[in-house]
Amino acid sequence: MATLENTASGPLLTADGTPLKVSLARSLRRSKLRGALLVLPALLFLIIIFVVPIAQLLSRSVDDTLVNRALPRTFVAFESWDRQSLPAEAMFEAIFLDITTGEKYTIGKATTRMNYEKPGWRSLIKKSGRKFKKKIKGPPYRDAMIKIDKRWGDVTFWQTLGAMKDPQTLGYFLNAVDRQYDANKHVIMKEKERRVYVMLWWRTFLLSLIVTVGCLAMAYPVAHLLATLPLRYSNLLMICVLMPFWTSLLVRIVAWMVMLQNNGVINSTLVWSGILDDENRLPMMYNFTGTVIVMIQILLPFMILPIYSVMKTIPPSYMRAAQNLGAPPSLAFLKVYFPQTLPGVGAGVILVFIVAIGYYITPELVGGKDGQLIGNMIAYHMQKSLNWGLAAAMGTLLLAAILLLYWVYDRIVGIDNMRMN
Amino acid sequence: MSSGTTETDNYVRFDAVQKSYDGESLVIKDLNLDVQRGEFLTLLGPSGSGKTTCLMMLAGFEPATHGEIYLDGRPINAVPPHRRGIGMVFQNYALFPHMTVNENLAFPLQVRRINKNEIESRVKRALEMVRLSEFGARRPGQLSGGQQQRVAVARALVFDPKLVLMDEPLGALDKQLREQMQYEIKHIHDNLEVTVVYVTHDQSEALTMSNRICVFNEGIIEQLASPTDLYERPNNAFVAQFIGENNTLPGQVTSVNGNHCQVQTDGGATVEALKVNVNASGDRTTLSLRPERVEVNPEPGKFPNVFDARVEELIYLGDHIRTRASVCGQTDFIVKIPNASEHAVLQAGDSVKFGWSAEDCRALDVYQGA
């Protein structure tokens, strides 16, 4: 510690002349290394199990090389086409060769993709694949092809190739919001009867909002009770709050089905007591209402716990002080107690909203037709229609929406103020 | 234990107040207490003695189980806390952490719907009073403990309450700061003519600041008196033991003679003492004697009580020397020898004579405590 004066000539030096910062880093290196080693397994696990697959899937949302790989010659010929009139012989020849010489599997996958752009592509190429080799022995191809299927003479089919030309596409994203490219790569709305996703997005946001507000309204008083009751009562209440966590999600949802369905406990009780007619049973299951009710119940602990953990740290003396200074209890609550619980409220709101917006199981089981959310659509495209590009695009949009919310929250409240349990 | 002053001077009155939290035991047992206008009254007692409960009942946060509390002649049992207009400094200050110092001070004025300019000037004045004018824009978390304490005092006074309650306000401060704040609070009290009811378990704090001290123990008032009376003329063994340092000699009264009595200590000596809490010969008693009232090697005939003593231990404390000695069969007899010029120089093992007057040696009730 001999040379610790900060002279104008240079940085601080230790006794042997090495700069202080270097010595400090050296002395801490071992412990830092040891700390890094300890978190290494978790880090690797996260990267392999979480980061890589998600990145891979997200990249699928823009990947559009399927058709390029299946129809290489066609896209070369496409460059010299005016995109207005029917293509010339060269382009017919190119696509003929692509279809007849290409690998069946590659072409099959590509036709699925082409069908998203214009329904009919798949059947057209399938049919052509069967008949081209039998019926067309050599050039010229154009008229022969149109003879086999007159859709080859329809210029709109050819035009859709323009949307599939680039190896990257925003098509899946456009699709996820009910839009598509026209022949000249302008973004247009889909036909009316094929618009579904925008409505789904709105429904998802609306439902998440209702669930969040409902959770907040119910969680706040419960959290306050939890934080202020004597220990033996609050412990009991805490067990009641946590019980749902320990019960299987499916069991809970099925229990709600028993309660809410048309012939369920609630409706039967209302009919039995004469409040409802037998014909006018309340529809509370397999619809939007059912999804809201069940999701509020399932997500309630996510709201209670962060609020509780903040309330627990607020000593009762603040409320007393506010009242002592002349504020009636309601005003004391509003001006002194509530603002101090905001970090917990913020954490709970953002947690519940984020979980709700991507929720899948509950809407799947109790949502019926008008309780389906975007999460269900993602699952559908992953598992049933196998349109992974669209599923990835929807997932990316969902992730972006969440990050955006997070950013907004950070700007308004500040993430440092948020306290998770 | 009424103080015997006229009704008009009493600003706060506890009338036969009892308090129980669980319905099984009484925390406050039949409290009768008058606080005079402009007085600085301290409730002093060990923890659990009921002093804070008293304060909470006065502030309105705890209802009295029985009895009535009067503020300025009006019963206030049914008045909610926010209508009582009593200022209070809490144990941990309870400054609102999400508001700045200015906002904290403005809060009681805003809820009273005072106009903006008036609020501004009163907040400014209150901050000047506690010498924190530059700190108005800070949050409580950015202030030191002593500064927070001063803000709490300013907030309790900014709306001009006639009565201010303080619940161990200096408990969280270090010793030096605590002593400084004691004087500051005392000066504020003298300047503003408010009535202060102050709760503490620190007896030196109580002695420094109060006009009167009310010593609590297990829900009853042991003694209510001025600091001087309390220290020099304790009424019972608990007060003598609780306030200041004290030598106790247990014994039995052998004869009573007017104000004085003779006591045979359990160590076998006969001591001449002031009769305080004993009635007749044969009563058990505890003699109480302050360590600084004992003289070493007194002139013969000066005191009625002179005994042989053996010095056991000396502890040097700067301003005085604490001497432990064996006297009358008691080995933990403490004498404070002031470090004045020409004071007696003792060594451990010396044989000396200790002497004290009968007035300084008070025959009290039998001490029950530890």
Tab-separated table of N, CA, C and O in Angstrom, chain A residues 317-329 331-332 335-337 339-340, chain B residues 56 61-62 82 86-88 90 94-99 107-108 111-112 155 159:
chain	number	residue	atom	x	y	z
A	317	SER	N	-46.517	0.590	10.366
A	317	SER	CA	-46.375	1.945	10.902
A	317	SER	C	-46.619	3.011	9.835
A	317	SER	O	-46.982	4.135	10.173
A	318	TYR	N	-46.447	2.675	8.537
A	318	TYR	CA	-46.697	3.679	7.498
A	318	TYR	C	-48.164	4.090	7.470
A	318	TYR	O	-48.494	5.268	7.386
A	319	MET	N	-49.044	3.073	7.532
A	319	MET	CA	-50.475	3.392	7.530
A	319	MET	C	-50.838	4.175	8.785
A	319	MET	O	-51.624	5.115	8.748
A	320	ARG	N	-50.234	3.765	9.902
A	320	ARG	CA	-50.511	4.472	11.148
A	320	ARG	C	-50.037	5.912	11.062
A	320	ARG	O	-50.732	6.829	11.466
A	321	ALA	N	-48.822	6.081	10.516
A	321	ALA	CA	-48.273	7.428	10.406
A	321	ALA	C	-49.181	8.294	9.540
A	321	ALA	O	-49.483	9.435	9.894
A	322	ALA	N	-49.640	7.734	8.422
A	322	ALA	CA	-50.491	8.516	7.521
A	322	ALA	C	-51.779	8.932	8.223
A	322	ALA	O	-52.223	10.073	8.104
A	323	GLN	N	-52.356	8.017	8.979
A	323	GLN	CA	-53.596	8.361	9.686
A	323	GLN	C	-53.327	9.356	10.789
A	323	GLN	O	-54.095	10.283	11.022
A	324	ASN	N	-52.203	9.150	11.466
A	324	ASN	CA	-51.841	10.073	12.538
A	324	ASN	C	-51.658	11.482	11.996
A	324	ASN	O	-51.963	12.468	12.660
A	325	LEU	N	-51.180	11.579	10.738
A	325	LEU	CA	-50.955	12.896	10.138
A	325	LEU	C	-52.246	13.491	9.601
A	325	LEU	O	-52.231	14.567	9.022
A	326	GLY	N	-53.349	12.775	9.729
A	326	GLY	CA	-54.633	13.365	9.397
A	326	GLY	C	-55.341	12.769	8.198
A	326	GLY	O	-56.383	13.276	7.787
A	327	ALA	N	-54.775	11.715	7.602
A	327	ALA	CA	-55.424	11.127	6.430
A	327	ALA	C	-56.415	10.063	6.873
A	327	ALA	O	-56.060	9.183	7.648
A	328	PRO	N	-57.665	10.132	6.403
A	328	PRO	CA	-58.601	9.038	6.692
A	328	PRO	C	-58.074	7.741	6.069
A	328	PRO	O	-57.292	7.794	5.116
A	329	PRO	N	-58.501	6.584	6.584
A	329	PRO	CA	-57.918	5.316	6.142
A	329	PRO	C	-57.890	5.143	4.624
A	329	PRO	O	-56.893	4.665	4.074
A	331	LEU	N	-57.727	7.394	2.234
A	331	LEU	CA	-56.706	8.255	1.633
A	331	LEU	C	-55.305	7.757	1.989
A	331	LEU	O	-54.395	7.759	1.148
A	332	ALA	N	-55.148	7.304	3.219
A	332	ALA	CA	-53.861	6.758	3.649
A	332	ALA	C	-53.488	5.564	2.784
A	332	ALA	O	-52.350	5.415	2.359
A	335	LYS	N	-52.628	6.956	-0.871
A	335	LYS	CA	-51.451	7.802	-1.041
A	335	LYS	C	-50.185	7.160	-0.481
A	335	LYS	O	-49.087	7.478	-0.923
A	336	VAL	N	-50.347	6.322	0.519
A	336	VAL	CA	-49.157	5.825	1.196
A	336	VAL	C	-48.963	4.328	0.980
A	336	VAL	O	-47.870	3.883	0.627
A	337	TYR	N	-50.019	3.550	1.141
A	337	TYR	CA	-49.839	2.098	1.062
A	337	TYR	C	-49.743	1.623	-0.386
A	337	TYR	O	-48.791	0.951	-0.764
A	339	PRO	N	-49.033	3.082	-3.339
A	339	PRO	CA	-47.830	3.350	-4.135
A	339	PRO	C	-46.660	2.455	-3.756
A	339	PRO	O	-45.840	2.113	-4.603
A	340	GLN	N	-46.594	2.061	-2.493
A	340	GLN	CA	-45.475	1.223	-2.085
A	340	GLN	C	-45.635	-0.220	-2.549
A	340	GLN	O	-44.662	-0.975	-2.579
B	56	MET	N	-50.065	4.163	22.113
B	56	MET	CA	-50.902	3.732	20.995
B	56	MET	C	-52.378	4.018	21.281
B	56	MET	O	-53.138	4.352	20.381
B	61	PHE	N	-54.568	4.114	17.895
B	61	PHE	CA	-54.340	2.890	17.129
B	61	PHE	C	-54.767	1.644	17.898
B	61	PHE	O	-54.932	0.589	17.333
B	62	GLU	N	-54.903	1.773	19.193
B	62	GLU	CA	-55.390	0.661	20.007
B	62	GLU	C	-56.552	1.174	20.842
B	62	GLU	O	-56.431	2.217	21.482
B	82	HIS	N	-57.197	9.806	12.688
B	82	HIS	CA	-56.929	10.939	11.804
B	82	HIS	C	-57.669	12.197	12.205
B	82	HIS	O	-57.424	13.261	11.651
B	86	ILE	N	-53.066	14.701	16.682
B	86	ILE	CA	-51.898	14.485	17.524
B	86	ILE	C	-50.713	14.154	16.625
B	86	ILE	O	-50.820	13.319	15.745
B	87	GLY	N	-49.583	14.844	16.829
B	87	GLY	CA	-48.390	14.511	16.059
B	87	GLY	C	-47.703	13.307	16.678
B	87	GLY	O	-47.829	13.064	17.878
B	88	MET	N	-47.002	12.550	15.846
B	88	MET	CA	-46.317	11.386	16.417
B	88	MET	C	-45.020	11.102	15.683
B	88	MET	O	-44.955	11.164	14.458
B	90	PHE	N	-42.503	8.069	15.109
B	90	PHE	CA	-42.511	6.620	15.296
B	90	PHE	C	-41.110	6.095	15.558
B	90	PHE	O	-40.118	6.742	15.249
B	94	ALA	N	-41.018	5.959	10.195
B	94	ALA	CA	-42.151	5.793	9.280
B	94	ALA	C	-42.243	6.932	8.283
B	94	ALA	O	-43.313	7.406	7.936
B	95	LEU	N	-41.083	7.394	7.793
B	95	LEU	CA	-41.106	8.370	6.693
B	95	LEU	C	-41.493	7.615	5.428
B	95	LEU	O	-41.001	6.523	5.185
B	96	PHE	N	-42.393	8.220	4.632
B	96	PHE	CA	-42.876	7.514	3.446
B	96	PHE	C	-41.754	7.415	2.413
B	96	PHE	O	-41.286	8.438	1.912
B	97	PRO	N	-41.321	6.205	2.092
B	97	PRO	CA	-40.115	6.058	1.271
B	97	PRO	C	-40.308	6.497	-0.180
B	97	PRO	O	-39.341	6.785	-0.859
B	98	HIS	N	-41.573	6.547	-0.647
B	98	HIS	CA	-41.789	6.900	-2.048
B	98	HIS	C	-41.981	8.390	-2.235
B	98	HIS	O	-42.268	8.848	-3.332
B	99	MET	N	-41.877	9.160	-1.146
B	99	MET	CA	-42.025	10.613	-1.269
B	99	MET	C	-40.710	11.282	-0.854
B	99	MET	O	-39.954	10.741	-0.048
B	107	PHE	N	-47.455	16.303	3.379
B	107	PHE	CA	-48.575	15.356	3.450
B	107	PHE	C	-49.646	15.748	4.479
B	107	PHE	O	-50.825	15.860	4.125
B	108	PRO	N	-49.286	15.990	5.734
B	108	PRO	CA	-50.331	16.340	6.709
B	108	PRO	C	-51.036	17.650	6.356
B	108	PRO	O	-52.201	17.834	6.720
B	111	VAL	N	-53.594	16.873	3.298
B	111	VAL	CA	-54.848	16.224	3.683
B	111	VAL	C	-55.736	17.181	4.461
B	111	VAL	O	-56.934	16.956	4.580
B	112	ARG	N	-55.157	18.246	4.958
B	112	ARG	CA	-55.975	19.265	5.637
B	112	ARG	C	-56.418	20.352	4.672
B	112	ARG	O	-56.976	21.364	5.096
B	155	ARG	N	-41.953	16.492	10.634
B	155	ARG	CA	-43.251	16.099	10.081
B	155	ARG	C	-44.311	16.031	11.183
B	155	ARG	O	-45.476	16.359	10.954
B	159	PHE	N	-47.857	20.414	11.224
B	159	PHE	CA	-49.264	20.840	11.193
B	159	PHE	C	-49.711	21.421	12.532
B	159	PHE	O	-50.902	21.472	12.845
